[in-house]
């Protein structure tokens, strides 16, 4: 039995609590007033259909988890990119989100989420608390909020932390907590985590991440190998220690220390 997170409450100051929803509720007046000036041309009204095509492509590309496909179909990616880029929002491409950072490709987001759901501890009872390093525009955090009971997402750039908060406000995801800080330190207050996912890659996995992972938990992160090639790394924390698996090559922005 897979358990879906609920949307039981409200963010402080976010207005009345919404009714429980199977998909994410339309977050802004744009969805209710399609003629509004800010309605993104070419995506606005039929975004559900465009998203459904994206989900079909993800499935054809090998994403097998119905839960992940459902989450990718529910989160409106076009609301997380600049208005000049909305027409590319459902293409399988990374896009600039400001301050030199990028929103990850949908196929990579889906792939990493599917890996998280494969954690030993998530197989029965679903995914518990998840830590995301690199909130960026907040898109992947929103997807994770559909898959996990609780999501903590850390961003080191104040400008993007604020942007993500703005992007996410109307979605009212009561199980998603945005934090401003250096993700290389993890977030000890929320530990232990059922899963940790990094959207930025360094050349080593910070010790704090391994320490804050629960037994039965899984970490998924890009890592630069000695030749400089970045690869997707999975670390499973077992009762007998850490088990590492190196998967396919990936291209993520660098993991940096400190805040800015
Ligand atoms: N998941 C994001 C992807 C953002 S790109 C999205 O859906 O948009 C990766 C992000 O990681 C960038 O915003 C970058 O600023 C952030 N980052 C890099 N190093 C970090 C660190 N040490 N702590 C927190 N965030 C970090």
PDB file of C-alpha atoms and ligand atoms in Angstrom:
ATOM      1  CA  UNK A   1       0.000   0.000   0.000  1.00  0.00           C
ATOM      2  CA  UNK A   2       1.456   3.313  -0.982  1.00  0.00           C
ATOM      3  CA  UNK A   3       0.436   6.219   1.105  1.00  0.00           C
ATOM      4  CA  UNK A   4      -0.219   9.631  -0.361  1.00  0.00           C
ATOM      5  CA  UNK A   5       0.605  12.692   1.661  1.00  0.00           C
ATOM      6  CA  UNK A   6      -2.348  14.841   2.584  1.00  0.00           C
ATOM      7  CA  UNK A   7      -2.683  18.565   2.424  1.00  0.00           C
ATOM      8  CA  UNK A   8      -4.077  18.909   5.876  1.00  0.00           C
ATOM      9  CA  UNK A   9      -3.245  22.419   6.827  1.00  0.00           C
ATOM     10  CA  UNK A  10      -2.110  25.741   5.510  1.00  0.00           C
ATOM     11  CA  UNK A  11       1.075  27.729   5.323  1.00  0.00           C
ATOM     12  CA  UNK A  12       1.086  30.643   7.746  1.00  0.00           C
ATOM     13  CA  UNK A  13      -0.801  33.505   6.160  1.00  0.00           C
ATOM     14  CA  UNK A  14      -1.757  31.503   3.110  1.00  0.00           C
ATOM     15  CA  UNK A  15      -5.516  31.795   3.518  1.00  0.00           C
ATOM     16  CA  UNK A  16      -8.046  29.098   4.289  1.00  0.00           C
ATOM     17  CA  UNK A  17      -7.080  25.456   4.088  1.00  0.00           C
ATOM     18  CA  UNK A  18      -7.958  23.808   0.778  1.00  0.00           C
ATOM     19  CA  UNK A  19     -10.052  20.702   0.507  1.00  0.00           C
ATOM     20  CA  UNK A  20      -7.955  17.526   0.204  1.00  0.00           C
ATOM     21  CA  UNK A  21      -6.998  17.118  -3.433  1.00  0.00           C
ATOM     22  CA  UNK A  22      -5.800  14.214  -5.557  1.00  0.00           C
ATOM     23  CA  UNK A  23      -3.780  16.522  -7.738  1.00  0.00           C
ATOM     24  CA  UNK A  24      -2.254  19.834  -6.870  1.00  0.00           C
ATOM     25  CA  UNK A  25      -4.903  22.550  -6.807  1.00  0.00           C
ATOM     26  CA  UNK A  26      -4.696  25.328  -9.375  1.00  0.00           C
ATOM     27  CA  UNK A  27      -2.479  27.721  -7.478  1.00  0.00           C
ATOM     28  CA  UNK A  28      -3.274  31.085  -8.920  1.00  0.00           C
ATOM     29  CA  UNK A  29      -6.107  33.129 -10.343  1.00  0.00           C
ATOM     30  CA  UNK A  30      -4.595  32.491 -13.773  1.00  0.00           C
ATOM     31  CA  UNK A  31      -6.009  28.996 -13.789  1.00  0.00           C
ATOM     32  CA  UNK A  32      -9.462  30.251 -12.927  1.00  0.00           C
ATOM     33  CA  UNK A  33      -9.349  33.291 -15.203  1.00  0.00           C
ATOM     34  CA  UNK A  34      -7.764  32.030 -18.386  1.00  0.00           C
ATOM     35  CA  UNK A  35      -8.077  35.374 -20.095  1.00  0.00           C
ATOM     36  CA  UNK A  36      -5.841  37.026 -17.486  1.00  0.00           C
ATOM     37  CA  UNK A  37      -2.916  38.885 -19.016  1.00  0.00           C
ATOM     38  CA  UNK A  38      -0.433  36.768 -17.140  1.00  0.00           C
ATOM     39  CA  UNK A  39      -1.836  33.541 -18.548  1.00  0.00           C
ATOM     40  CA  UNK A  40       1.131  31.878 -20.254  1.00  0.00           C
ATOM     41  CA  UNK A  41       0.513  31.722 -23.958  1.00  0.00           C
ATOM     42  CA  UNK A  42       0.484  28.218 -25.366  1.00  0.00           C
ATOM     43  CA  UNK A  43       0.532  26.517 -21.997  1.00  0.00           C
ATOM     44  CA  UNK A  44      -2.150  28.084 -19.792  1.00  0.00           C
ATOM     45  CA  UNK A  45      -5.427  26.356 -20.519  1.00  0.00           C
ATOM     46  CA  UNK A  46      -4.167  23.100 -21.974  1.00  0.00           C
ATOM     47  CA  UNK A  47      -1.235  22.644 -19.627  1.00  0.00           C
ATOM     48  CA  UNK A  48      -2.817  19.447 -18.307  1.00  0.00           C
ATOM     49  CA  UNK A  49      -2.673  17.954 -21.795  1.00  0.00           C
ATOM     50  CA  UNK A  50       0.900  19.111 -22.356  1.00  0.00           C
ATOM     51  CA  UNK A  51       1.849  17.648 -18.998  1.00  0.00           C
ATOM     52  CA  UNK A  52       0.105  14.381 -19.818  1.00  0.00           C
ATOM     53  CA  UNK A  53       2.289  14.124 -22.937  1.00  0.00           C
ATOM     54  CA  UNK A  54       5.370  14.779 -20.832  1.00  0.00           C
ATOM     55  CA  UNK A  55       4.287  11.998 -18.471  1.00  0.00           C
ATOM     56  CA  UNK A  56       3.781   9.620 -21.409  1.00  0.00           C
ATOM     57  CA  UNK A  57       7.306  10.360 -22.558  1.00  0.00           C
ATOM     58  CA  UNK A  58       8.660   9.777 -19.059  1.00  0.00           C
ATOM     59  CA  UNK A  59       6.913   6.402 -18.962  1.00  0.00           C
ATOM     60  CA  UNK A  60       8.230   5.530 -22.424  1.00  0.00           C
ATOM     61  CA  UNK A  61      11.685   6.573 -21.246  1.00  0.00           C
ATOM     62  CA  UNK A  62      11.622   4.018 -18.457  1.00  0.00           C
ATOM     63  CA  UNK A  63       9.955   5.626 -15.435  1.00  0.00           C
ATOM     64  CA  UNK A  64       7.824   2.785 -14.096  1.00  0.00           C
ATOM     65  CA  UNK A  65       6.536   4.145 -10.791  1.00  0.00           C
ATOM     66  CA  UNK A  66       2.876   5.096 -11.034  1.00  0.00           C
ATOM     67  CA  UNK A  67       3.363   7.304  -7.998  1.00  0.00           C
ATOM     68  CA  UNK A  68       6.165   9.272  -9.644  1.00  0.00           C
ATOM     69  CA  UNK A  69       4.249   9.597 -12.913  1.00  0.00           C
ATOM     70  CA  UNK A  70       1.226  10.828 -10.994  1.00  0.00           C
ATOM     71  CA  UNK A  71       3.328  13.429  -9.172  1.00  0.00           C
ATOM     72  CA  UNK A  72       4.970  14.608 -12.399  1.00  0.00           C
ATOM     73  CA  UNK A  73       1.516  14.960 -13.920  1.00  0.00           C
ATOM     74  CA  UNK A  74       0.219  16.899 -10.942  1.00  0.00           C
ATOM     75  CA  UNK A  75       2.872  19.591 -10.575  1.00  0.00           C
ATOM     76  CA  UNK A  76       2.590  22.475 -13.010  1.00  0.00           C
ATOM     77  CA  UNK A  77       6.198  22.979 -14.087  1.00  0.00           C
ATOM     78  CA  UNK A  78       5.349  26.052 -16.140  1.00  0.00           C
ATOM     79  CA  UNK A  79       4.655  27.949 -12.921  1.00  0.00           C
ATOM     80  CA  UNK A  80       8.285  27.564 -11.852  1.00  0.00           C
ATOM     81  CA  UNK A  81       9.989  29.059 -14.905  1.00  0.00           C
ATOM     82  CA  UNK A  82      10.183  32.610 -16.241  1.00  0.00           C
ATOM     83  CA  UNK A  83       7.293  33.674 -18.435  1.00  0.00           C
ATOM     84  CA  UNK A  84       9.614  33.841 -21.455  1.00  0.00           C
ATOM     85  CA  UNK A  85      10.319  30.120 -21.043  1.00  0.00           C
ATOM     86  CA  UNK A  86       6.861  28.699 -20.336  1.00  0.00           C
ATOM     87  CA  UNK A  87       6.607  27.257 -23.823  1.00  0.00           C
ATOM     88  CA  UNK A  88       9.580  25.037 -23.016  1.00  0.00           C
ATOM     89  CA  UNK A  89       8.357  24.097 -19.555  1.00  0.00           C
ATOM     90  CA  UNK A  90       7.255  20.594 -20.552  1.00  0.00           C
ATOM     91  CA  UNK A  91      10.205  19.786 -22.765  1.00  0.00           C
ATOM     92  CA  UNK A  92      12.778  17.454 -21.326  1.00  0.00           C
ATOM     93  CA  UNK A  93      15.312  20.150 -20.796  1.00  0.00           C
ATOM     94  CA  UNK A  94      16.887  22.057 -17.941  1.00  0.00           C
ATOM     95  CA  UNK A  95      16.121  25.776 -17.946  1.00  0.00           C
ATOM     96  CA  UNK A  96      17.704  28.823 -16.314  1.00  0.00           C
ATOM     97  CA  UNK A  97      16.060  29.985 -13.076  1.00  0.00           C
ATOM     98  CA  UNK A  98      18.340  32.940 -12.307  1.00  0.00           C
ATOM     99  CA  UNK A  99      21.597  33.415 -10.347  1.00  0.00           C
ATOM    100  CA  UNK A 100      23.334  31.011 -12.715  1.00  0.00           C
ATOM    101  CA  UNK A 101      21.233  28.018 -11.592  1.00  0.00           C
ATOM    102  CA  UNK A 102      18.910  25.711 -13.511  1.00  0.00           C
ATOM    103  CA  UNK A 103      15.739  23.727 -12.967  1.00  0.00           C
ATOM    104  CA  UNK A 104      16.537  20.049 -13.609  1.00  0.00           C
ATOM    105  CA  UNK A 105      15.165  18.139 -16.609  1.00  0.00           C
ATOM    106  CA  UNK A 106      11.844  16.402 -15.859  1.00  0.00           C
ATOM    107  CA  UNK A 107      13.371  13.019 -16.743  1.00  0.00           C
ATOM    108  CA  UNK A 108      16.116  13.540 -14.169  1.00  0.00           C
ATOM    109  CA  UNK A 109      13.672  14.693 -11.488  1.00  0.00           C
ATOM    110  CA  UNK A 110      11.498  11.640 -12.161  1.00  0.00           C
ATOM    111  CA  UNK A 111      14.483   9.296 -12.206  1.00  0.00           C
ATOM    112  CA  UNK A 112      15.824  10.566  -8.890  1.00  0.00           C
ATOM    113  CA  UNK A 113      12.399  10.467  -7.245  1.00  0.00           C
ATOM    114  CA  UNK A 114      11.911   6.905  -8.427  1.00  0.00           C
ATOM    115  CA  UNK A 115      15.266   5.978  -6.912  1.00  0.00           C
ATOM    116  CA  UNK A 116      14.205   7.518  -3.586  1.00  0.00           C
ATOM    117  CA  UNK A 117      11.054   5.399  -3.563  1.00  0.00           C
ATOM    118  CA  UNK A 118      13.296   2.353  -3.960  1.00  0.00           C
ATOM    119  CA  UNK A 119      14.823   2.922  -0.501  1.00  0.00           C
ATOM    120  CA  UNK A 120      14.516  -0.152   1.688  1.00  0.00           C
ATOM    121  CA  UNK A 121      12.656   1.838   4.326  1.00  0.00           C
ATOM    122  CA  UNK A 122      10.159   3.222   1.793  1.00  0.00           C
ATOM    123  CA  UNK A 123       9.034  -0.123   0.382  1.00  0.00           C
ATOM    124  CA  UNK A 124       6.488  -0.689   3.093  1.00  0.00           C
ATOM    125  CA  UNK A 125       4.572   2.327   4.243  1.00  0.00           C
ATOM    126  CA  UNK A 126       5.962   4.824   1.724  1.00  0.00           C
ATOM    127  CA  UNK A 127       8.512   7.582   1.963  1.00  0.00           C
ATOM    128  CA  UNK A 128       8.799   9.387   5.296  1.00  0.00           C
ATOM    129  CA  UNK A 129      10.891  12.527   5.833  1.00  0.00           C
ATOM    130  CA  UNK A 130      12.976  13.710   2.883  1.00  0.00           C
ATOM    131  CA  UNK A 131      15.768  16.290   2.784  1.00  0.00           C
ATOM    132  CA  UNK A 132      16.391  18.070  -0.518  1.00  0.00           C
ATOM    133  CA  UNK A 133      19.623  20.003  -1.042  1.00  0.00           C
ATOM    134  CA  UNK A 134      19.157  22.787  -3.594  1.00  0.00           C
ATOM    135  CA  UNK A 135      15.584  24.114  -3.645  1.00  0.00           C
ATOM    136  CA  UNK A 136      16.268  26.264  -6.699  1.00  0.00           C
ATOM    137  CA  UNK A 137      12.896  27.387  -8.040  1.00  0.00           C
ATOM    138  CA  UNK A 138      11.069  24.834  -5.878  1.00  0.00           C
ATOM    139  CA  UNK A 139       9.841  22.535  -8.651  1.00  0.00           C
ATOM    140  CA  UNK A 140      11.417  19.315  -7.465  1.00  0.00           C
ATOM    141  CA  UNK A 141      10.447  20.163  -3.890  1.00  0.00           C
ATOM    142  CA  UNK A 142       6.817  20.313  -5.044  1.00  0.00           C
ATOM    143  CA  UNK A 143       7.147  16.930  -6.756  1.00  0.00           C
ATOM    144  CA  UNK A 144       8.719  15.471  -3.609  1.00  0.00           C
ATOM    145  CA  UNK A 145       5.873  16.852  -1.517  1.00  0.00           C
ATOM    146  CA  UNK A 146       3.574  14.551  -3.484  1.00  0.00           C
ATOM    147  CA  UNK A 147       5.685  11.511  -2.723  1.00  0.00           C
ATOM    148  CA  UNK A 148       6.852  11.907   0.865  1.00  0.00           C
ATOM    149  CA  UNK A 149       5.192  12.540   4.181  1.00  0.00           C
ATOM    150  CA  UNK A 150       7.422  15.518   4.961  1.00  0.00           C
ATOM    151  CA  UNK A 151       9.931  17.435   2.841  1.00  0.00           C
ATOM    152  CA  UNK A 152      12.688  19.774   4.055  1.00  0.00           C
ATOM    153  CA  UNK A 153      14.342  21.684   1.234  1.00  0.00           C
ATOM    154  CA  UNK A 154      17.509  23.747   1.690  1.00  0.00           C
ATOM    155  CA  UNK A 155      18.790  26.517  -0.558  1.00  0.00           C
ATOM    156  CA  UNK A 156      22.015  28.508  -0.058  1.00  0.00           C
ATOM    157  CA  UNK A 157      21.100  31.470  -2.303  1.00  0.00           C
ATOM    158  CA  UNK A 158      18.697  33.890  -0.635  1.00  0.00           C
ATOM    159  CA  UNK A 159      17.349  35.051  -3.995  1.00  0.00           C
ATOM    160  CA  UNK A 160      16.304  31.546  -5.015  1.00  0.00           C
ATOM    161  CA  UNK A 161      14.995  30.642  -1.583  1.00  0.00           C
ATOM    162  CA  UNK A 162      12.698  33.689  -1.831  1.00  0.00           C
ATOM    163  CA  UNK A 163      11.757  32.832  -5.400  1.00  0.00           C
ATOM    164  CA  UNK A 164      10.828  29.284  -4.450  1.00  0.00           C
ATOM    165  CA  UNK A 165       8.718  30.575  -1.582  1.00  0.00           C
ATOM    166  CA  UNK A 166       6.876  32.869  -3.985  1.00  0.00           C
ATOM    167  CA  UNK A 167       6.433  30.111  -6.564  1.00  0.00           C
ATOM    168  CA  UNK A 168       5.131  27.649  -3.986  1.00  0.00           C
ATOM    169  CA  UNK A 169       2.978  29.901  -1.825  1.00  0.00           C
ATOM    170  CA  UNK A 170      -0.249  29.344  -3.728  1.00  0.00           C
ATOM    171  CA  UNK A 171       0.189  25.576  -3.790  1.00  0.00           C
ATOM    172  CA  UNK A 172      -0.146  25.514   0.016  1.00  0.00           C
ATOM    173  CA  UNK A 173       1.884  22.386   0.517  1.00  0.00           C
ATOM    174  CA  UNK A 174       1.679  21.908   4.255  1.00  0.00           C
ATOM    175  CA  UNK A 175       4.223  19.063   4.239  1.00  0.00           C
ATOM    176  CA  UNK A 176       6.941  21.130   2.495  1.00  0.00           C
ATOM    177  CA  UNK A 177       9.373  23.215   4.549  1.00  0.00           C
ATOM    178  CA  UNK A 178      11.705  25.636   2.752  1.00  0.00           C
ATOM    179  CA  UNK A 179      14.920  26.444   4.579  1.00  0.00           C
ATOM    180  CA  UNK A 180      17.641  28.973   3.844  1.00  0.00           C
ATOM    181  CA  UNK A 181      21.081  27.610   4.653  1.00  0.00           C
ATOM    182  CA  UNK A 182      24.140  25.674   3.583  1.00  0.00           C
ATOM    183  CA  UNK A 183      22.991  22.236   2.528  1.00  0.00           C
ATOM    184  CA  UNK A 184      26.438  20.701   2.899  1.00  0.00           C
ATOM    185  CA  UNK A 185      25.654  20.690   6.625  1.00  0.00           C
ATOM    186  CA  UNK A 186      22.334  18.952   6.065  1.00  0.00           C
ATOM    187  CA  UNK A 187      19.567  19.874   8.485  1.00  0.00           C
ATOM    188  CA  UNK A 188      20.090  18.032  11.736  1.00  0.00           C
ATOM    189  CA  UNK A 189      16.796  19.122  13.280  1.00  0.00           C
ATOM    190  CA  UNK A 190      14.810  17.078  10.771  1.00  0.00           C
ATOM    191  CA  UNK A 191      17.034  13.975  10.955  1.00  0.00           C
ATOM    192  CA  UNK A 192      16.985  11.086  10.536  1.00  0.00           C
ATOM    193  CA  UNK A 193      15.752  11.178   6.941  1.00  0.00           C
ATOM    194  CA  UNK A 194      14.178   8.374   4.975  1.00  0.00           C
ATOM    195  CA  UNK A 195      15.815   9.912   1.926  1.00  0.00           C
ATOM    196  CA  UNK A 196      18.199  12.706   0.960  1.00  0.00           C
ATOM    197  CA  UNK A 197      18.328  14.098  -2.555  1.00  0.00           C
ATOM    198  CA  UNK A 198      20.841  16.613  -3.869  1.00  0.00           C
ATOM    199  CA  UNK A 199      20.250  18.806  -6.914  1.00  0.00           C
ATOM    200  CA  UNK A 200      23.842  20.057  -6.937  1.00  0.00           C
ATOM    201  CA  UNK A 201      27.020  18.029  -7.241  1.00  0.00           C
ATOM    202  CA  UNK A 202      30.300  18.157  -5.348  1.00  0.00           C
ATOM    203  CA  UNK A 203      33.288  15.835  -5.480  1.00  0.00           C
ATOM    204  CA  UNK A 204      32.440  14.146  -2.198  1.00  0.00           C
ATOM    205  CA  UNK A 205      29.295  13.417  -0.250  1.00  0.00           C
ATOM    206  CA  UNK A 206      29.273  15.571   2.895  1.00  0.00           C
ATOM    207  CA  UNK A 207      29.572  13.489   6.051  1.00  0.00           C
ATOM    208  CA  UNK A 208      26.502  15.246   7.507  1.00  0.00           C
ATOM    209  CA  UNK A 209      24.275  13.695   4.832  1.00  0.00           C
ATOM    210  CA  UNK A 210      25.349  10.158   5.693  1.00  0.00           C
ATOM    211  CA  UNK A 211      25.010  10.905   9.416  1.00  0.00           C
ATOM    212  CA  UNK A 212      21.496  12.306   8.961  1.00  0.00           C
ATOM    213  CA  UNK A 213      20.250   9.393   6.861  1.00  0.00           C
ATOM    214  CA  UNK A 214      18.093   6.813   8.653  1.00  0.00           C
ATOM    215  CA  UNK A 215      18.985   3.147   8.548  1.00  0.00           C
ATOM    216  CA  UNK A 216      16.970   1.843   5.604  1.00  0.00           C
ATOM    217  CA  UNK A 217      17.253   5.291   4.046  1.00  0.00           C
ATOM    218  CA  UNK A 218      18.677   6.238   0.672  1.00  0.00           C
ATOM    219  CA  UNK A 219      20.711   9.177  -0.583  1.00  0.00           C
ATOM    220  CA  UNK A 220      20.696  10.139  -4.258  1.00  0.00           C
ATOM    221  CA  UNK A 221      23.204  12.751  -5.382  1.00  0.00           C
ATOM    222  CA  UNK A 222      25.380  13.761  -8.310  1.00  0.00           C
ATOM    223  CA  UNK A 223      29.066  13.256  -7.606  1.00  0.00           C
ATOM    224  CA  UNK A 224      32.151  14.166  -9.624  1.00  0.00           C
ATOM    225  CA  UNK A 225      34.477  11.212 -10.048  1.00  0.00           C
ATOM    226  CA  UNK A 226      38.247  11.625 -10.203  1.00  0.00           C
ATOM    227  CA  UNK A 227      38.216  12.306 -13.958  1.00  0.00           C
ATOM    228  CA  UNK A 228      35.722  15.122 -13.376  1.00  0.00           C
ATOM    229  CA  UNK A 229      32.784  13.253 -14.896  1.00  0.00           C
ATOM    230  CA  UNK A 230      29.653  13.740 -12.825  1.00  0.00           C
ATOM    231  CA  UNK A 231      27.700  10.565 -12.058  1.00  0.00           C
ATOM    232  CA  UNK A 232      24.509   9.805 -10.202  1.00  0.00           C
ATOM    233  CA  UNK A 233      25.363   8.141  -6.897  1.00  0.00           C
ATOM    234  CA  UNK A 234      23.052   6.126  -4.667  1.00  0.00           C
ATOM    235  CA  UNK A 235      23.997   5.428  -1.066  1.00  0.00           C
ATOM    236  CA  UNK A 236      21.870   3.013   0.946  1.00  0.00           C
ATOM    237  CA  UNK A 237      22.303   3.010   4.709  1.00  0.00           C
ATOM    238  CA  UNK A 238      21.950  -0.581   5.832  1.00  0.00           C
ATOM    239  CA  UNK A 239      22.243  -2.044   9.337  1.00  0.00           C
ATOM    240  CA  UNK A 240      25.731  -3.171   8.225  1.00  0.00           C
ATOM    241  CA  UNK A 241      26.931   0.149   6.841  1.00  0.00           C
ATOM    242  CA  UNK A 242      26.759   2.263   3.694  1.00  0.00           C
ATOM    243  CA  UNK A 243      26.330   0.661   0.281  1.00  0.00           C
ATOM    244  CA  UNK A 244      27.255   2.796  -2.737  1.00  0.00           C
ATOM    245  CA  UNK A 245      26.066   2.381  -6.298  1.00  0.00           C
ATOM    246  CA  UNK A 246      27.274   4.560  -9.169  1.00  0.00           C
ATOM    247  CA  UNK A 247      24.705   4.980 -11.938  1.00  0.00           C
ATOM    248  CA  UNK A 248      24.609   7.038 -15.134  1.00  0.00           C
ATOM    249  CA  UNK A 249      26.399  10.303 -16.024  1.00  0.00           C
ATOM    250  CA  UNK A 250      24.516  13.485 -15.112  1.00  0.00           C
ATOM    251  CA  UNK A 251      25.024  17.262 -15.365  1.00  0.00           C
ATOM    252  CA  UNK A 252      24.196  19.273 -12.276  1.00  0.00           C
ATOM    253  CA  UNK A 253      25.276  22.706 -11.083  1.00  0.00           C
ATOM    254  CA  UNK A 254      28.068  22.653  -8.486  1.00  0.00           C
ATOM    255  CA  UNK A 255      27.439  22.096  -4.800  1.00  0.00           C
ATOM    256  CA  UNK A 256      28.892  25.114  -3.011  1.00  0.00           C
ATOM    257  CA  UNK A 257      29.532  25.832   0.649  1.00  0.00           C
ATOM    258  CA  UNK A 258      28.208  28.746   2.642  1.00  0.00           C
ATOM    259  CA  UNK A 259      25.292  31.042   1.933  1.00  0.00           C
ATOM    260  CA  UNK A 260      24.990  34.010  -0.400  1.00  0.00           C
TER     261      UNK A 260
HETATM  262  N1  LIG B   1      15.702  21.191  -7.532  1.00  0.00           N
HETATM  263  C1  LIG B   1      15.902  22.480  -8.122  1.00  0.00           C
HETATM  264  C2  LIG B   1      17.188  22.517  -8.889  1.00  0.00           C
HETATM  265  C3  LIG B   1      17.957  23.738  -8.580  1.00  0.00           C
HETATM  266  S1  LIG B   1      19.614  23.761  -9.164  1.00  0.00           S
HETATM  267  C4  LIG B   1      14.713  22.907  -8.935  1.00  0.00           C
HETATM  268  O1  LIG B   1      13.757  22.121  -9.076  1.00  0.00           O
HETATM  269  O2  LIG B   1      14.693  24.036  -9.406  1.00  0.00           O
HETATM  270  C5  LIG B   1      20.505  23.384  -7.686  1.00  0.00           C
HETATM  271  C6  LIG B   1      20.415  24.350  -6.567  1.00  0.00           C
HETATM  272  O3  LIG B   1      21.307  23.915  -5.559  1.00  0.00           O
HETATM  273  C7  LIG B   1      20.810  25.785  -6.890  1.00  0.00           C
HETATM  274  O4  LIG B   1      19.742  26.630  -6.608  1.00  0.00           O
HETATM  275  C8  LIG B   1      21.988  26.055  -5.953  1.00  0.00           C
HETATM  276  O5  LIG B   1      22.016  27.371  -5.446  1.00  0.00           O
HETATM  277  C9  LIG B   1      21.732  25.047  -4.871  1.00  0.00           C
HETATM  278  N2  LIG B   1      22.887  24.725  -4.037  1.00  0.00           N
HETATM  279  C10 LIG B   1      24.177  24.509  -4.394  1.00  0.00           C
HETATM  280  N3  LIG B   1      24.932  24.238  -3.314  1.00  0.00           N
HETATM  281  C11 LIG B   1      24.088  24.271  -2.237  1.00  0.00           C
HETATM  282  C12 LIG B   1      24.257  24.082  -0.839  1.00  0.00           C
HETATM  283  N4  LIG B   1      25.445  23.835  -0.276  1.00  0.00           N
HETATM  284  N5  LIG B   1      23.174  24.182  -0.046  1.00  0.00           N
HETATM  285  C13 LIG B   1      21.956  24.451  -0.560  1.00  0.00           C
HETATM  286  N6  LIG B   1      21.735  24.653  -1.865  1.00  0.00           N
HETATM  287  C14 LIG B   1      22.779  24.566  -2.700  1.00  0.00           C
END
